[in-house]
PDB file of N, CA and C in Angstrom:
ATOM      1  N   UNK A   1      75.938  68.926  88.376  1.00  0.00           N
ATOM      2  CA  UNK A   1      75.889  68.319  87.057  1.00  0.00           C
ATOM      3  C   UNK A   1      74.845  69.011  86.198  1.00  0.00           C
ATOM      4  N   UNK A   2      75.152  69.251  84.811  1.00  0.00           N
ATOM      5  CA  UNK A   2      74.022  69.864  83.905  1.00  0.00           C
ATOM      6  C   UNK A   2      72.934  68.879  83.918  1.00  0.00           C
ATOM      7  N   UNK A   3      73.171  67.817  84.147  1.00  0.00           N
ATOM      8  CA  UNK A   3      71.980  66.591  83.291  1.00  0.00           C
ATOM      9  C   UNK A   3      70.911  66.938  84.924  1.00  0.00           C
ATOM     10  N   UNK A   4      71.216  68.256  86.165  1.00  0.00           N
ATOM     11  CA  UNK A   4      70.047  67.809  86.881  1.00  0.00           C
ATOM     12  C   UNK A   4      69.193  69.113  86.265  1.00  0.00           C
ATOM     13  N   UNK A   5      67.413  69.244  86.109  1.00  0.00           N
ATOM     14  CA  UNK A   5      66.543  70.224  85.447  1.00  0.00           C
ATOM     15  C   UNK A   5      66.853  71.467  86.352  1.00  0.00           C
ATOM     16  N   UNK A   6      67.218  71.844  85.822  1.00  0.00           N
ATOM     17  CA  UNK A   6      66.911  73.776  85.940  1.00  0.00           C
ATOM     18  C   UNK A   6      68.140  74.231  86.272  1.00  0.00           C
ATOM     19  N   UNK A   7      69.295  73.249  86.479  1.00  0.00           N
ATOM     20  CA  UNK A   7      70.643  73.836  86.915  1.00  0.00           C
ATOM     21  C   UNK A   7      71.567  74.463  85.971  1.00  0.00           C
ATOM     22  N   UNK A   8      72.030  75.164  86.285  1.00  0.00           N
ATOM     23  CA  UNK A   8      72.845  76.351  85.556  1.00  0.00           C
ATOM     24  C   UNK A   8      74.240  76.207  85.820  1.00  0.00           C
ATOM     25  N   UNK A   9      75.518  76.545  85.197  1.00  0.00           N
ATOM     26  CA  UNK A   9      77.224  75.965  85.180  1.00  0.00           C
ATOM     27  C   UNK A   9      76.900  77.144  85.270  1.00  0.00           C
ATOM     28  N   UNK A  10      78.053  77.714  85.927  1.00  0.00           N
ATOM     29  CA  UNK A  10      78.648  79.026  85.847  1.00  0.00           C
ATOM     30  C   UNK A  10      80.162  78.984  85.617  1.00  0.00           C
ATOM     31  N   UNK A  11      79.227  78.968  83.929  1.00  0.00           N
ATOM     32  CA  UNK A  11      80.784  79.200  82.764  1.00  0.00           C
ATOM     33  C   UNK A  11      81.291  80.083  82.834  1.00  0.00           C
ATOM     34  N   UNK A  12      80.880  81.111  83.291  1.00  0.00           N
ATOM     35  CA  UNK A  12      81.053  82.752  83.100  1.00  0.00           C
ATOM     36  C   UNK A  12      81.983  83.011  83.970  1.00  0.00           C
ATOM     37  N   UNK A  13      81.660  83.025  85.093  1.00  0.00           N
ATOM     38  CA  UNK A  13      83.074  83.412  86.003  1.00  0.00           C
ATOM     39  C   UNK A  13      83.722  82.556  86.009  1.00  0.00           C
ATOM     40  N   UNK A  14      83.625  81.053  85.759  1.00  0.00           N
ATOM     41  CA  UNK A  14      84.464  80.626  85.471  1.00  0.00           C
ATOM     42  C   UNK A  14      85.804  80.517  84.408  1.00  0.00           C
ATOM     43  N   UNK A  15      85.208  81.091  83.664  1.00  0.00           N
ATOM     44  CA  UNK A  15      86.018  81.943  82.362  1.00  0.00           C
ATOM     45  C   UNK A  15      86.967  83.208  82.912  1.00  0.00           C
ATOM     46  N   UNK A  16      86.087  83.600  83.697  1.00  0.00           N
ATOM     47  CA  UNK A  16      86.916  84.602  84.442  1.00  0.00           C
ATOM     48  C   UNK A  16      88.318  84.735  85.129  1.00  0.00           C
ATOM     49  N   UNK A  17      87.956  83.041  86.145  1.00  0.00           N
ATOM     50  CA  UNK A  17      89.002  82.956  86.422  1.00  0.00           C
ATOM     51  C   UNK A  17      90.133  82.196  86.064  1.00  0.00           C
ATOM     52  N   UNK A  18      89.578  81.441  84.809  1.00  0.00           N
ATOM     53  CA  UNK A  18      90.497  81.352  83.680  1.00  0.00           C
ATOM     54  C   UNK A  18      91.613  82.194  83.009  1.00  0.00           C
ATOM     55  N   UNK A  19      91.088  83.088  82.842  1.00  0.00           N
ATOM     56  CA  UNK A  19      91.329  84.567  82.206  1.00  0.00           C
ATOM     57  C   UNK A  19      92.603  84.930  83.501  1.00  0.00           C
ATOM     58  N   UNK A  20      91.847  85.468  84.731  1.00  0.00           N
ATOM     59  CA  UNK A  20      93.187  85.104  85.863  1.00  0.00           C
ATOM     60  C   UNK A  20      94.174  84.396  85.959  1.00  0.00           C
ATOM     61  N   UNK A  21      93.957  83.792  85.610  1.00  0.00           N
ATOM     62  CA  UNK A  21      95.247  82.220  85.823  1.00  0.00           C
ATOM     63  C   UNK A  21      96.454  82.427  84.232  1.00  0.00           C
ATOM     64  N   UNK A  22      95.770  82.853  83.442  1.00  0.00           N
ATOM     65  CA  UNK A  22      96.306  83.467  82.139  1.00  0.00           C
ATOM     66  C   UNK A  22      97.259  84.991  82.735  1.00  0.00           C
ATOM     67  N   UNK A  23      96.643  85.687  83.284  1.00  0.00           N
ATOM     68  CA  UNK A  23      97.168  86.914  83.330  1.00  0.00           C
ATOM     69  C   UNK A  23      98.170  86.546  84.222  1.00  0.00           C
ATOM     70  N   UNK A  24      97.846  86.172  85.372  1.00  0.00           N
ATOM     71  CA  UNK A  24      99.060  85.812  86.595  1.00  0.00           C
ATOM     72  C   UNK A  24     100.010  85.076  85.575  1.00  0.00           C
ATOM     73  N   UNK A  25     100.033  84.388  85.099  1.00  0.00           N
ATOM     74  CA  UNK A  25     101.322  83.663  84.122  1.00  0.00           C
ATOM     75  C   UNK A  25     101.942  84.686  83.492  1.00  0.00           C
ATOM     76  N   UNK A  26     101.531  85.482  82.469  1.00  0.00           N
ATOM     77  CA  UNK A  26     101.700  86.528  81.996  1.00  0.00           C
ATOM     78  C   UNK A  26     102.523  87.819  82.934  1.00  0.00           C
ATOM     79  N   UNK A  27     102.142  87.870  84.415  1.00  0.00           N
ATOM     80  CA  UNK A  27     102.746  88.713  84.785  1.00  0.00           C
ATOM     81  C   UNK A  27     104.440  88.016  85.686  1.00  0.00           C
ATOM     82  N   UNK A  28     103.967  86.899  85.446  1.00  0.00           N
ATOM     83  CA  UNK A  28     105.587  85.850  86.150  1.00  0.00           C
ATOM     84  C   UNK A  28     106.140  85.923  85.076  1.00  0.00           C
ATOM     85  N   UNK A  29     106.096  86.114  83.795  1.00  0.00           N
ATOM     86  CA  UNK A  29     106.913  86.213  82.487  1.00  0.00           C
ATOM     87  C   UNK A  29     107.304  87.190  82.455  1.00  0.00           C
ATOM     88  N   UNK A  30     106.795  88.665  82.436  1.00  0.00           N
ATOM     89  CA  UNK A  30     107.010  89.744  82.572  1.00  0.00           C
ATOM     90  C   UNK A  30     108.290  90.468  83.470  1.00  0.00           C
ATOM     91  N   UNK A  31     108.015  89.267  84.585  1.00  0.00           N
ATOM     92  CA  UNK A  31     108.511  89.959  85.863  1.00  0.00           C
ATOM     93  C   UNK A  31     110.080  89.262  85.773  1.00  0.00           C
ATOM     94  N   UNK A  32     110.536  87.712  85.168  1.00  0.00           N
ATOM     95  CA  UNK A  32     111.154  87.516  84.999  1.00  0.00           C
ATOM     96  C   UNK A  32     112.301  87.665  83.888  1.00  0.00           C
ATOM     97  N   UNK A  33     111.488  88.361  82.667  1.00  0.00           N
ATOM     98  CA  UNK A  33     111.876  88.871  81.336  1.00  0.00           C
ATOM     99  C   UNK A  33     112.479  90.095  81.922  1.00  0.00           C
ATOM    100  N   UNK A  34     111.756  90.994  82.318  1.00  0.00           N
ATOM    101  CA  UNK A  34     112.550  92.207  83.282  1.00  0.00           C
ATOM    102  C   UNK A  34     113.782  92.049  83.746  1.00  0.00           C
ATOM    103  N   UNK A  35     113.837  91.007  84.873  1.00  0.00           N
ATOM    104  CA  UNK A  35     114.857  90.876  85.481  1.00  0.00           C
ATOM    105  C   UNK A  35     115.628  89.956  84.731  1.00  0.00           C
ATOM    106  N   UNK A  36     115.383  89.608  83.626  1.00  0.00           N
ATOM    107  CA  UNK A  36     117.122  88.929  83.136  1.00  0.00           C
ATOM    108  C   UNK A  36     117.477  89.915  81.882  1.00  0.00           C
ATOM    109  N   UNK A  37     117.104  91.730  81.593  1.00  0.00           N
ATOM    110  CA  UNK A  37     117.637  92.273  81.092  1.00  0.00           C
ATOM    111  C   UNK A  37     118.845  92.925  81.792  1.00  0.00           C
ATOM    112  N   UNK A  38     119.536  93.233  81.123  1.00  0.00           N
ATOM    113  CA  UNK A  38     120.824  93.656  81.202  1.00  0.00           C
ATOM    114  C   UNK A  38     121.999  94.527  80.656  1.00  0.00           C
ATOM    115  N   UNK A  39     122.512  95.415  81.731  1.00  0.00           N
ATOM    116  CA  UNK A  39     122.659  96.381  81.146  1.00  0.00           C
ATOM    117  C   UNK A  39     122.058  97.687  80.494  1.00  0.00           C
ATOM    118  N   UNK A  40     122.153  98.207  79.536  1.00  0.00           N
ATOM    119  CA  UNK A  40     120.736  99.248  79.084  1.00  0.00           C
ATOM    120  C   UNK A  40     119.575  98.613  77.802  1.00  0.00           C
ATOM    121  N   UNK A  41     120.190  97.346  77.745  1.00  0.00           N
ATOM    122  CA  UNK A  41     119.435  97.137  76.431  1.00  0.00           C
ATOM    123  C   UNK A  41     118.865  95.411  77.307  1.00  0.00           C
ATOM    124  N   UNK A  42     117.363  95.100  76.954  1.00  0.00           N
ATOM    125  CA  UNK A  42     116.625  94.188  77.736  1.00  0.00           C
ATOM    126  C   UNK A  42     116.185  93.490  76.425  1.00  0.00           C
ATOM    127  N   UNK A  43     116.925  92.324  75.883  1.00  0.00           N
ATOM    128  CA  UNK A  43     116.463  91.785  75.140  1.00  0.00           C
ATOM    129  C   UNK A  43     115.389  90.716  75.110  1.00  0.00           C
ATOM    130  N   UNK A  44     115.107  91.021  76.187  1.00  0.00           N
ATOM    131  CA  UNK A  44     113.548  90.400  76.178  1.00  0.00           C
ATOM    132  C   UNK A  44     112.275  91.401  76.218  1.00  0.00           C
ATOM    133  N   UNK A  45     112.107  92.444  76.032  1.00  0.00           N
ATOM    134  CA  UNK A  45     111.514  93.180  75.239  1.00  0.00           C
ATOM    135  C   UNK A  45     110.333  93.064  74.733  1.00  0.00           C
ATOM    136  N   UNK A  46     110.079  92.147  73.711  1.00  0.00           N
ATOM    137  CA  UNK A  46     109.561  91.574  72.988  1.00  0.00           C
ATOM    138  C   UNK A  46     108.232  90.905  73.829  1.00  0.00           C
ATOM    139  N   UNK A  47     108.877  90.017  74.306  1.00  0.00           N
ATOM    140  CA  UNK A  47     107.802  89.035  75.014  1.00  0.00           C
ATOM    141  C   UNK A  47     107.120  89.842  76.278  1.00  0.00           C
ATOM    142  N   UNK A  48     108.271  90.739  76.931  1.00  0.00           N
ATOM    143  CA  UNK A  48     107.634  91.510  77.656  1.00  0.00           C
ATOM    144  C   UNK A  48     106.062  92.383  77.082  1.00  0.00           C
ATOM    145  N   UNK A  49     106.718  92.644  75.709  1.00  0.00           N
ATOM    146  CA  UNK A  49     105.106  93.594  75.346  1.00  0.00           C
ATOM    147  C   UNK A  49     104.202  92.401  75.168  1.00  0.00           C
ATOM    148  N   UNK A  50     104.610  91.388  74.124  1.00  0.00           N
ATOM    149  CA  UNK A  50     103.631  90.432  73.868  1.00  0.00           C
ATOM    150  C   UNK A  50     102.820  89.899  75.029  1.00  0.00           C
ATOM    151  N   UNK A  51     103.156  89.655  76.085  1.00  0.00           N
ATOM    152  CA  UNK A  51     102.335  89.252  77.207  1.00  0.00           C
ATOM    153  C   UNK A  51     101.442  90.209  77.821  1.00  0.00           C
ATOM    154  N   UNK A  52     102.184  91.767  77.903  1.00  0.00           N
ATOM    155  CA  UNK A  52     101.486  92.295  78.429  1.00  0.00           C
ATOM    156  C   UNK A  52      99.965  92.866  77.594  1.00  0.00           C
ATOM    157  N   UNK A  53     100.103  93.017  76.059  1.00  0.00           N
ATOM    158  CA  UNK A  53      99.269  93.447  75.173  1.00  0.00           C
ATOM    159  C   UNK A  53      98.100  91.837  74.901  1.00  0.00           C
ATOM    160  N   UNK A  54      98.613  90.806  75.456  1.00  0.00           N
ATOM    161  CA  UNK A  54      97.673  89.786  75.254  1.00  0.00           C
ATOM    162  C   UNK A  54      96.834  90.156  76.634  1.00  0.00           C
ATOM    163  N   UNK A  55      97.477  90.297  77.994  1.00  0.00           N
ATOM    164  CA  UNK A  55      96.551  89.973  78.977  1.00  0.00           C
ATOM    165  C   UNK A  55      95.366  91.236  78.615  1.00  0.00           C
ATOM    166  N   UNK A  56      95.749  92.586  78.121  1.00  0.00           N
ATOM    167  CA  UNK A  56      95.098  93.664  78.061  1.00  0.00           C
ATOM    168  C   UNK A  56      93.960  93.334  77.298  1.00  0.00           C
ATOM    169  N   UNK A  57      94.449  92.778  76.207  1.00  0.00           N
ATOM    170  CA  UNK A  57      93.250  92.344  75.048  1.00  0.00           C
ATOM    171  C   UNK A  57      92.432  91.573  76.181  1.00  0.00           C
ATOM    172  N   UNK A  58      93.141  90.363  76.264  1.00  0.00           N
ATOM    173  CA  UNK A  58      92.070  88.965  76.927  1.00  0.00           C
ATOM    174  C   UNK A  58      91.373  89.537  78.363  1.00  0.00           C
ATOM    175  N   UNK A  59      92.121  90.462  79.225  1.00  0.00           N
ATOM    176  CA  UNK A  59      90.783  91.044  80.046  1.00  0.00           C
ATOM    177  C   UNK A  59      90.139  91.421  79.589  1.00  0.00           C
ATOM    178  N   UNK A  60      90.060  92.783  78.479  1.00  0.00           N
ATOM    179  CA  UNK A  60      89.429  93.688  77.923  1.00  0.00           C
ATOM    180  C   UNK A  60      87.718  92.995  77.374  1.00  0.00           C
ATOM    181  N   UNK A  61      88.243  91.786  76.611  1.00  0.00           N
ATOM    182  CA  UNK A  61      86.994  90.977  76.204  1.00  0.00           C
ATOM    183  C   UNK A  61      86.314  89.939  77.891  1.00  0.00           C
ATOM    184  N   UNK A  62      87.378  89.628  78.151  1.00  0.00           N
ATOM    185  CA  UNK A  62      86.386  88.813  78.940  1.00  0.00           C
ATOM    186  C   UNK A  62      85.462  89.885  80.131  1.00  0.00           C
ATOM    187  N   UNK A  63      86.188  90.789  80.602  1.00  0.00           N
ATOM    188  CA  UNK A  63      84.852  91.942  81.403  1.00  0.00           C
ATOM    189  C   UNK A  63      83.779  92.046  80.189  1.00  0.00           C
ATOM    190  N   UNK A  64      84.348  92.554  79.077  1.00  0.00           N
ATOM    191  CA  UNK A  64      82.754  92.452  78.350  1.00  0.00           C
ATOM    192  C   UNK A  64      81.911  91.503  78.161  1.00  0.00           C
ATOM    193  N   UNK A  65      82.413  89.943  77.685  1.00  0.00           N
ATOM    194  CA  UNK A  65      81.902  88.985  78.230  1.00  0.00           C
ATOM    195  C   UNK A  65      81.110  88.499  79.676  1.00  0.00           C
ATOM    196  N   UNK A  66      81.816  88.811  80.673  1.00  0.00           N
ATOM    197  CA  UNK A  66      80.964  88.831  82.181  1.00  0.00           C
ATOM    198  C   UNK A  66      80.095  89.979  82.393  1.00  0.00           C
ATOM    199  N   UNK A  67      79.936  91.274  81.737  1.00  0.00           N
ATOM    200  CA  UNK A  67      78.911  91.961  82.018  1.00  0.00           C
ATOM    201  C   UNK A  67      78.104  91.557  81.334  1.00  0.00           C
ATOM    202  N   UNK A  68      78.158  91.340  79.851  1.00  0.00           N
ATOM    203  CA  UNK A  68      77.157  91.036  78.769  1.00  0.00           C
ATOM    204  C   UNK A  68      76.215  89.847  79.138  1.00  0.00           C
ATOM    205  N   UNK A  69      76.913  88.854  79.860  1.00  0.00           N
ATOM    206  CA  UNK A  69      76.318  88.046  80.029  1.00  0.00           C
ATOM    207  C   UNK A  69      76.079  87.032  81.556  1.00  0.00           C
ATOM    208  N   UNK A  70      76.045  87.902  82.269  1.00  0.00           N
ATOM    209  CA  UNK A  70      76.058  87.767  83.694  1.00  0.00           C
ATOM    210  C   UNK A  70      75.845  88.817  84.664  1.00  0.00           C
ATOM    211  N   UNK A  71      76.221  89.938  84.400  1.00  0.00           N
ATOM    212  CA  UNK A  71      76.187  90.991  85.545  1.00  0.00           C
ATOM    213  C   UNK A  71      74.808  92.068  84.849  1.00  0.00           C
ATOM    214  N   UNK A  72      74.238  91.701  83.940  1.00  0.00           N
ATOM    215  CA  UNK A  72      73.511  92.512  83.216  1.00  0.00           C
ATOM    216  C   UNK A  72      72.154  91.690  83.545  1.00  0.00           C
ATOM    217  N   UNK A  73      71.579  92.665  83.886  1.00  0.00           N
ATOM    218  CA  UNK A  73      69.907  92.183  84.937  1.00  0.00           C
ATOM    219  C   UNK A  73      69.949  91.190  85.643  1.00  0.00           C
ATOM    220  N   UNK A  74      71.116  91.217  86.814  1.00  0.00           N
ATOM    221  CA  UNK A  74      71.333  91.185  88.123  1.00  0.00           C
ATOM    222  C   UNK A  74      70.218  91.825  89.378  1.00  0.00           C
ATOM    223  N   UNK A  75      69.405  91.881  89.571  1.00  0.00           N
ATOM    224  CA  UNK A  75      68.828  93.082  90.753  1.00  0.00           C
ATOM    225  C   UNK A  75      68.734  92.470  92.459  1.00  0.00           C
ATOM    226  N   UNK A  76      68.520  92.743  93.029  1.00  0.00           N
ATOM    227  CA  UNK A  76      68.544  92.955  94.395  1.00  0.00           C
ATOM    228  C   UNK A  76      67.135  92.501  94.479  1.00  0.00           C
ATOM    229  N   UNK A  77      66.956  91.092  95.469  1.00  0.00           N
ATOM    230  CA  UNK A  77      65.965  90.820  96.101  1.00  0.00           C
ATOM    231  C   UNK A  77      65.572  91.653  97.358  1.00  0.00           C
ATOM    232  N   UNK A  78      65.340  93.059  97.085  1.00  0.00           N
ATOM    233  CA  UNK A  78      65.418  93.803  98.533  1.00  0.00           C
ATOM    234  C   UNK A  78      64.135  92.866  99.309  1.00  0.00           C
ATOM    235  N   UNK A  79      63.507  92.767  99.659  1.00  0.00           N
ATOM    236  CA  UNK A  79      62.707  91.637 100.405  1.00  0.00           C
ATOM    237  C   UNK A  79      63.170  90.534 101.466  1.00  0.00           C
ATOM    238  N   UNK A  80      64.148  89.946 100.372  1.00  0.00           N
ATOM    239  CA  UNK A  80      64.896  89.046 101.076  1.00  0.00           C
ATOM    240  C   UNK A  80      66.413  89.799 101.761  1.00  0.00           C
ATOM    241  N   UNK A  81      66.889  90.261 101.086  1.00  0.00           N
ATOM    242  CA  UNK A  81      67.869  91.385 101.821  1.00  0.00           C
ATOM    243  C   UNK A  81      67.173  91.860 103.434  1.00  0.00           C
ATOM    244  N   UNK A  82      66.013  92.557 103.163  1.00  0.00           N
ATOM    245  CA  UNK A  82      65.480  92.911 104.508  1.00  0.00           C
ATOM    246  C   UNK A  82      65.579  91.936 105.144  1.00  0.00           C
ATOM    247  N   UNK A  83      65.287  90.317 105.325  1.00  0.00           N
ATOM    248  CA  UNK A  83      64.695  89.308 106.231  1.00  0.00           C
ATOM    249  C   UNK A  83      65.731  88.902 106.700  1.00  0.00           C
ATOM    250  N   UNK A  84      67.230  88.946 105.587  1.00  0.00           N
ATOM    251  CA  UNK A  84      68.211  88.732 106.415  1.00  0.00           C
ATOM    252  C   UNK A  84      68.966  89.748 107.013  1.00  0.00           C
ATOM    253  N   UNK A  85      68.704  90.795 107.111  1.00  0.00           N
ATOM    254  CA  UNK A  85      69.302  92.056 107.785  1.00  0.00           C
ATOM    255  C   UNK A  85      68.914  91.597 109.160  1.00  0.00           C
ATOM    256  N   UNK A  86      67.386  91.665 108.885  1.00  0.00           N
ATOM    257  CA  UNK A  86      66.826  91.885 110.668  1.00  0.00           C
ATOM    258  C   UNK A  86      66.526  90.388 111.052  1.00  0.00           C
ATOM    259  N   UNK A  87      67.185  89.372 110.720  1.00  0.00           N
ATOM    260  CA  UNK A  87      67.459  88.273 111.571  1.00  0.00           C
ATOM    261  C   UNK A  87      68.763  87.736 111.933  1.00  0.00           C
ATOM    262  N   UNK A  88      69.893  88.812 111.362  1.00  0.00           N
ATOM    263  CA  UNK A  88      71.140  88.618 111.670  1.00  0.00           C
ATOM    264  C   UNK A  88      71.693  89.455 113.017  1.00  0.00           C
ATOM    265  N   UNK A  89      72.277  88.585 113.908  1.00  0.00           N
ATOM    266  CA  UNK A  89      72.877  88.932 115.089  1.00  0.00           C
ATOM    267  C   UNK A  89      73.806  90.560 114.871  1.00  0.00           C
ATOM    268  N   UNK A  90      74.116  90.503 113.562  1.00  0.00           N
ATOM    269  CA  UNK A  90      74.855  91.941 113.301  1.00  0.00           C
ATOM    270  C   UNK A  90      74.074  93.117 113.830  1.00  0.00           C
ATOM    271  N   UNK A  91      72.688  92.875 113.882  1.00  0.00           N
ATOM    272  CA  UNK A  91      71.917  94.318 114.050  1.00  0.00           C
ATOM    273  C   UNK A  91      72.433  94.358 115.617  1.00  0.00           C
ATOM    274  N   UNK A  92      72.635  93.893 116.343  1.00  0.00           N
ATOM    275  CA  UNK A  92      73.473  93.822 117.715  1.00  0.00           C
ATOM    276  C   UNK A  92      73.957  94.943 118.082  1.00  0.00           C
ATOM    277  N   UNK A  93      74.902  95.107 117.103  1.00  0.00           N
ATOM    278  CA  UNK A  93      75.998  95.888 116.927  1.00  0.00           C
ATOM    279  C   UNK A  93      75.473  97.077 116.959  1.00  0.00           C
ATOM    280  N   UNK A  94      74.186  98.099 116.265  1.00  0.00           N
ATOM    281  CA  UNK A  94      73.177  99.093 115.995  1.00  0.00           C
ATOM    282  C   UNK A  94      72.547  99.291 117.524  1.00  0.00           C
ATOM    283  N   UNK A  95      72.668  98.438 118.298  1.00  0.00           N
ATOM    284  CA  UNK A  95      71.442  98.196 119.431  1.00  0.00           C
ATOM    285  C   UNK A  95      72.532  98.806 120.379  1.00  0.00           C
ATOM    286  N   UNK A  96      73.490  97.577 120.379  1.00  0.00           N
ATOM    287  CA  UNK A  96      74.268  98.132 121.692  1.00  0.00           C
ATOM    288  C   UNK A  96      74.959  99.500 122.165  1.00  0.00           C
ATOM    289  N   UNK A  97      74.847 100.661 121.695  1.00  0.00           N
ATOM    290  CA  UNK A  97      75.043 101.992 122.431  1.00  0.00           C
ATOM    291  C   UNK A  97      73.587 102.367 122.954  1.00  0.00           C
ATOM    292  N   UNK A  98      72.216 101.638 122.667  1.00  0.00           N
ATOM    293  CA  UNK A  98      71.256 102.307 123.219  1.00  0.00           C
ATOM    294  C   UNK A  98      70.928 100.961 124.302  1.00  0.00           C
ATOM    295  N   UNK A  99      71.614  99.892 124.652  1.00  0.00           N
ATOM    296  CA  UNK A  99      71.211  98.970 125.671  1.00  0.00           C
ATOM    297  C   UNK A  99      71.790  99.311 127.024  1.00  0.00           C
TER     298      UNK A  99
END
């Protein structure tokens, strides 16, 4: 919930996968507009571009949206990265040709 102090929504990818759920529709329209042309001339055409030139736009902004405002000064707790490297059973795996 927003109302608890210091917590953060993650609108952002959530937008994202908004944006997904948009495009996947977009490509079941596509795919079905395709297949009910006929013959040499596909009179669905139309909607075919329209969907496909919307999802292009609406990704196009929303990656700029998720870098601009989420993936941009991101960094690596290397510190904590280290502590869980070398307390994970994976290093196992590194050990066992010299055990």
């Amino acid at each position: 919930s927003s109302i608890m102090p210091g917590k953060v929504n993650p609108v952002i990818p959530e937008v994202i996968n908004q944006v997904a759920f948009l495009i996947i529709g977009n490509d079941m329209t596509v795919t079905m507009a395709a297949e009910g042309g006929q013959l040499e001339l596909n009179a669905f055409e139309p909607i075919i571009f329209y969907c496909l030139f919307q999802s292009i736009g609406t990704l196009t902004y929303a990656v700029h949206t998720f870098v601009d405002n989420c993936v941009t000064g991101i960094t690596a707790n290397e510190e904590r990265c280290r502590e869980l490297v070398e307390s994970s059973v994976g290093v196992i795996t590194a050990l066992t040709p010299h055990i």
